[in-house]
Coordinates of C-alpha atoms in Angstrom, one line a residue:
X9 CA -19.2 -6.9 -20.2
X10 CA -15.9 -6.0 -20.1
X11 CA -14.9 -6.0 -16.1
X12 CA -11.3 -4.3 -16.7
X13 CA -9.4 -2.5 -19.2
X14 CA -7.1 -4.9 -20.4
X15 CA -9.9 -7.3 -21.3
X16 CA -12.3 -5.0 -23.6
X17 CA -12.5 -5.0 -27.2
X18 CA -14.1 -2.9 -29.8
X19 CA -17.8 -2.6 -29.2
X20 CA -17.8 -3.3 -25.9
X21 CA -19.7 -1.6 -23.1
X22 CA -18.2 0.3 -21.0
X23 CA -19.6 0.5 -17.1
X24 CA -17.8 1.0 -14.2
X25 CA -15.3 3.1 -12.4
X26 CA -12.3 3.7 -13.1
X27 CA -9.3 6.3 -11.8
X28 CA -8.5 9.6 -13.9
X29 CA -5.3 9.6 -14.8
X30 CA -5.1 12.4 -16.5
X31 CA -7.6 14.8 -17.7
X32 CA -7.7 18.2 -20.5
X33 CA -9.6 19.7 -22.5
X34 CA -8.6 20.6 -26.3
X35 CA -10.2 22.1 -29.3
X36 CA -12.0 20.3 -32.3
X37 CA -10.8 21.4 -35.7
X38 CA -14.4 23.1 -35.4
X39 CA -13.4 25.0 -32.7
X40 CA -15.3 23.7 -30.0
X41 CA -13.7 21.6 -27.3
X42 CA -13.7 17.9 -26.4
X43 CA -12.7 15.8 -23.6
X44 CA -9.7 14.3 -22.9
X45 CA -9.5 11.1 -20.4
X46 CA -6.9 8.7 -19.7
X47 CA -8.5 5.7 -17.6
X48 CA -7.2 3.4 -15.3
X49 CA -8.0 0.5 -13.7
X50 CA -5.5 -2.5 -12.1
X51 CA -5.2 -3.9 -15.7
X52 CA -3.7 -0.8 -17.4
X53 CA -5.0 2.4 -19.2
X54 CA -7.1 3.5 -22.3
X55 CA -7.8 7.1 -23.5
X56 CA -11.5 8.0 -22.9
X57 CA -13.0 11.2 -25.2
X58 CA -16.3 13.5 -24.5
X59 CA -17.4 15.0 -27.6
X60 CA -20.5 16.2 -25.7
X61 CA -22.1 18.3 -23.3
X62 CA -18.0 19.5 -22.5
X63 CA -18.5 21.9 -20.1
X64 CA -21.0 19.9 -17.6
X65 CA -18.5 16.7 -17.9
X66 CA -15.1 18.7 -16.9
X67 CA -17.3 20.8 -14.5
X68 CA -18.2 16.9 -13.0
X69 CA -14.3 15.8 -14.1
X70 CA -13.4 18.8 -11.6
X71 CA -11.0 17.6 -8.6
X72 CA -11.8 14.2 -9.1
X73 CA -10.2 10.6 -8.7
X74 CA -12.7 8.6 -9.8
X75 CA -15.0 8.7 -12.4
X76 CA -18.0 6.7 -13.2
X77 CA -18.2 5.8 -17.0
X78 CA -21.2 4.7 -19.1
X79 CA -19.5 4.5 -23.0
X80 CA -18.4 2.1 -25.6
X81 CA -15.4 0.5 -26.9
X82 CA -14.0 1.6 -30.3
X83 CA -10.7 1.4 -32.5
X84 CA -9.4 4.5 -34.1
X85 CA -6.5 4.5 -36.3
X86 CA -5.7 1.3 -34.7
X87 CA -5.9 1.8 -31.3
X88 CA -8.0 1.0 -28.6
X89 CA -10.7 3.6 -26.9
X90 CA -13.9 4.7 -25.0
X91 CA -16.5 6.9 -26.5
X92 CA -18.3 8.2 -23.7
X93 CA -22.0 8.5 -23.4
X94 CA -22.1 9.3 -19.8
X95 CA -19.9 10.4 -16.8
X96 CA -21.4 11.0 -12.9
X97 CA -19.1 11.3 -10.1
X98 CA -18.7 8.0 -7.7
X99 CA -19.4 6.8 -4.0
X100 CA -16.0 7.0 -2.8
X101 CA -17.2 4.4 -0.3
X102 CA -18.5 2.0 -2.4
X103 CA -15.7 2.0 -4.5
X104 CA -13.8 -2.0 -5.2
X105 CA -10.0 -0.3 -4.4
X106 CA -8.9 -3.9 -5.7
X107 CA -10.5 -2.9 -9.0
X108 CA -8.2 0.0 -9.9
X109 CA -5.3 -0.7 -8.2
X110 CA -2.7 -3.8 -7.4
X111 CA -2.7 -6.1 -4.9
X112 CA -0.2 -9.0 -3.9
X113 CA 0.3 -12.0 -5.7
X114 CA 0.1 -13.6 -3.1
X115 CA -3.2 -14.6 -1.0
X116 CA -4.1 -12.7 1.4
X117 CA -6.3 -15.4 3.6
X118 CA -3.0 -17.1 3.5
X119 CA -0.8 -14.1 4.3
X120 CA -3.5 -12.9 7.4
X121 CA -2.8 -17.0 8.6
X122 CA 1.0 -16.6 9.0
X123 CA 0.4 -12.9 10.9
X124 CA -1.7 -14.3 12.9
X125 CA 0.7 -17.8 13.8
X126 CA 3.9 -15.0 14.1
X127 CA 2.0 -13.6 16.8
X128 CA 0.7 -16.9 18.5
X129 CA 4.7 -18.2 18.2
X130 CA 4.8 -15.3 20.8
X131 CA 6.4 -17.0 23.9
X132 CA 7.2 -13.4 25.6
X133 CA 4.6 -12.9 28.0
X134 CA 5.1 -8.4 27.6
X135 CA 6.5 -9.1 23.5
X136 CA 3.0 -11.4 23.2
X137 CA 0.9 -9.2 25.1
X138 CA 2.1 -5.8 23.3
X139 CA 1.8 -7.6 19.5
X140 CA -1.7 -8.9 20.2
X141 CA -2.6 -5.3 21.5
X142 CA -1.3 -3.2 18.0
X143 CA -3.2 -5.9 15.9
X144 CA -6.5 -6.6 17.7
X145 CA -6.9 -3.0 17.0
X146 CA -10.0 -4.2 14.6
X147 CA -9.5 0.1 12.9
X148 CA -6.0 -0.6 13.1
X149 CA -5.7 -4.3 11.6
X150 CA -8.1 -3.7 8.5
X151 CA -5.5 -0.5 7.6
X152 CA -2.7 -2.8 7.9
X153 CA -3.8 -5.7 5.8
X154 CA -4.6 -3.4 3.3
X155 CA -2.0 -1.0 2.7
X156 CA 1.1 -0.7 0.2
X157 CA 3.9 -0.6 1.9
X158 CA 5.9 1.8 -0.6
X159 CA 5.1 4.2 -3.3
X160 CA 7.6 1.9 -5.8
X161 CA 10.4 -0.5 -5.8
X162 CA 8.9 -3.0 -3.1
X163 CA 5.5 -4.2 -2.2
X164 CA 4.1 -1.0 -4.2
X165 CA 0.9 -2.8 -3.9
X166 CA -2.9 -3.4 -1.9
X167 CA -1.8 -5.9 0.7
X168 CA 1.8 -5.3 0.2
X169 CA 2.3 -4.1 4.2
X170 CA 1.5 -7.2 5.3
X171 CA 3.2 -9.0 2.3
X172 CA 6.1 -7.5 3.8
X173 CA 5.7 -7.8 6.8
X174 CA 5.5 -11.4 6.9
X175 CA 8.5 -12.1 4.6
X176 CA 10.1 -10.3 7.1
X177 CA 8.6 -12.6 10.2
X178 CA 9.4 -16.0 8.3
X179 CA 13.2 -15.0 7.4
X180 CA 13.3 -13.8 11.0
X181 CA 11.7 -17.9 12.0
X182 CA 14.2 -19.2 9.3
X183 CA 17.4 -17.7 11.0
X184 CA 16.1 -18.8 14.3
X185 CA 17.7 -22.0 14.2
X186 CA 21.1 -20.5 13.5
X187 CA 21.5 -17.9 16.0
X188 CA 19.9 -19.4 19.0
X189 CA 21.6 -17.5 21.2
X190 CA 19.6 -14.1 19.9
X191 CA 16.4 -13.3 21.5
X192 CA 13.6 -14.4 19.1
X193 CA 10.7 -13.2 20.1
X194 CA 12.4 -9.7 20.2
X195 CA 13.0 -10.3 16.9
X196 CA 10.3 -11.6 15.9
X197 CA 8.2 -9.1 17.5
X198 CA 9.9 -6.3 16.1
X199 CA 9.3 -7.6 12.5
X200 CA 5.9 -7.6 13.3
X201 CA 5.2 -3.7 14.2
X202 CA 8.5 -2.3 12.8
X203 CA 6.4 -0.6 9.5
X204 CA 2.9 0.2 11.4
X205 CA 3.3 3.5 10.4
X206 CA 3.0 2.7 7.2
X207 CA 0.0 3.1 7.5
X208 CA -0.6 7.1 8.4
X209 CA 2.8 7.2 5.6
X210 CA 0.3 6.0 2.6
X211 CA -2.4 7.5 0.9
X212 CA -4.9 6.3 -2.3
X213 CA -5.5 8.8 -4.5
X214 CA -4.8 8.8 -8.0
X215 CA -2.3 5.7 -6.7
X216 CA -0.4 5.5 -3.8
X217 CA 1.0 9.2 -2.1
X218 CA 2.4 10.4 0.7
X219 CA -0.3 11.5 3.9
X220 CA 1.0 14.9 5.3
X221 CA 2.5 12.7 7.7
X222 CA 4.0 11.3 5.9
X223 CA 5.7 13.9 4.2
X224 CA 6.6 15.9 6.9
X225 CA 7.0 12.2 10.1
X226 CA 8.1 9.7 8.0
X227 CA 7.0 6.2 9.3
X228 CA 9.4 5.5 12.2
X229 CA 8.5 8.1 13.7
X230 CA 4.4 7.1 13.1
X231 CA 5.6 3.3 13.6
X232 CA 7.3 4.7 17.6
X233 CA 4.6 7.3 18.6
X234 CA 1.8 4.2 18.0
X235 CA 4.1 1.6 20.0
X236 CA 4.8 4.1 22.6
X237 CA 1.3 4.9 23.1
X238 CA 0.7 0.8 23.3
X239 CA 2.9 0.2 26.2
X240 CA 2.0 3.3 27.7
X241 CA -1.7 1.3 28.0
X242 CA 0.2 -1.9 29.3
X243 CA 0.5 -1.6 33.4
X244 CA 3.9 -2.8 34.7
X245 CA 5.4 -3.1 31.1
X246 CA 9.6 -3.7 31.8
X247 CA 12.4 -0.4 30.7
X248 CA 14.1 -2.6 29.9
X249 CA 11.6 -4.6 27.0
X250 CA 10.6 -1.4 26.2
X251 CA 13.8 0.6 25.2
X252 CA 14.3 -2.5 23.1
X253 CA 11.6 -3.0 20.6
X254 CA 11.2 0.4 20.4
X255 CA 15.2 0.6 19.2
X256 CA 14.1 -1.7 16.6
X257 CA 11.9 0.5 15.3
X258 CA 14.5 2.9 15.5
X259 CA 17.3 1.6 13.4
X260 CA 15.7 -0.7 11.1
X261 CA 16.5 1.4 8.1
X262 CA 20.2 0.8 9.7
X263 CA 22.2 4.0 8.3
X264 CA 21.1 7.7 9.1
X265 CA 21.5 8.3 5.2
X266 CA 18.6 5.7 5.1
X267 CA 16.4 7.5 6.9
X268 CA 16.7 5.3 10.1
X269 CA 17.0 7.6 13.4
X270 CA 19.5 5.1 14.7
X271 CA 22.1 2.9 14.0
X272 CA 21.2 -1.3 15.1
X273 CA 23.3 -1.3 18.7
X274 CA 22.1 -4.3 19.6
X275 CA 21.9 -7.7 17.2
X276 CA 18.4 -8.4 17.2
X277 CA 18.1 -4.6 15.4
X278 CA 20.8 -5.5 13.5
X279 CA 19.1 -8.5 12.0
X280 CA 15.7 -7.2 11.6
X281 CA 17.6 -4.7 9.3
X282 CA 19.1 -7.1 7.6
X283 CA 16.2 -9.1 7.1
X284 CA 14.1 -5.8 6.0
X285 CA 16.6 -5.1 3.6
X286 CA 16.9 -7.8 2.1
X287 CA 13.2 -8.7 1.7
X288 CA 12.7 -4.7 -0.6
X289 CA 15.7 -5.5 -2.3
X290 CA 15.2 -9.5 -3.7
X291 CA 11.4 -8.0 -4.7
X292 CA 13.2 -4.6 -6.4
X293 CA 15.7 -6.9 -8.8
X294 CA 13.0 -9.5 -8.7
X295 CA 10.7 -6.6 -10.1
X296 CA 8.4 -7.5 -8.1
X297 CA 6.8 -4.4 -8.1
X298 CA 4.5 -1.9 -9.7
X299 CA 5.8 0.9 -12.2
X300 CA 3.8 4.3 -11.1
X301 CA 1.9 5.2 -13.7

């Protein structure tokens, strides 16, 4: 049995969970109705048709993002499609999202190892304490390593936030020898946490979507609030360091018209903005992102 849509051939049995990309009820020439569904997984889309028990199956499909399908692949007019034999609601908690959505082309385990290496390399005790506390929260960490970094244009896939963050950290390390007078612990700490608000900005539905908080507040302020909360829990955290690390978050988009509450006011913040922008722009130019369906 083929695992993904791209592997299907005519005559293959189909059994699995798919994203409902589109759905409509359409009348046949006889006057009876049938259901058209466009199914999607990480490899592509395929049309599917429900010919029997239309009302019952339409009720099953109602308000669902994901659906379990049993059927058979067939060719009609030269195009592969699925004849659906049965539908049932999917157990969302049991879905392997990596089967339905694109994920980073880079190995997640290696990305996590690089992330941890960057955290360990920080020498300033206050930055180190803050970053270790942020990434030491298991609930946060599990969201962080699976979250996308955008809806479109760059790193818009599962693990995209991890991928982008590690890349910005790698770039920061690469320039550290060229600009030795800068505070590289501040730059690296900023690189690690600059986008953490994105775990609350995006959600996975039929695709990558904004949460209500993402629409109304945005990841910069969400991340700022998260870091303020962590700093307040660390006794004696120096005010100067507090202001600088929060400025790194608030200014990393660089310009007000790009959504930045503050423009970079210190060299480290300007460098972080530049590296963040470089990472996103390079992936746009490479086409290393996935078009929205």
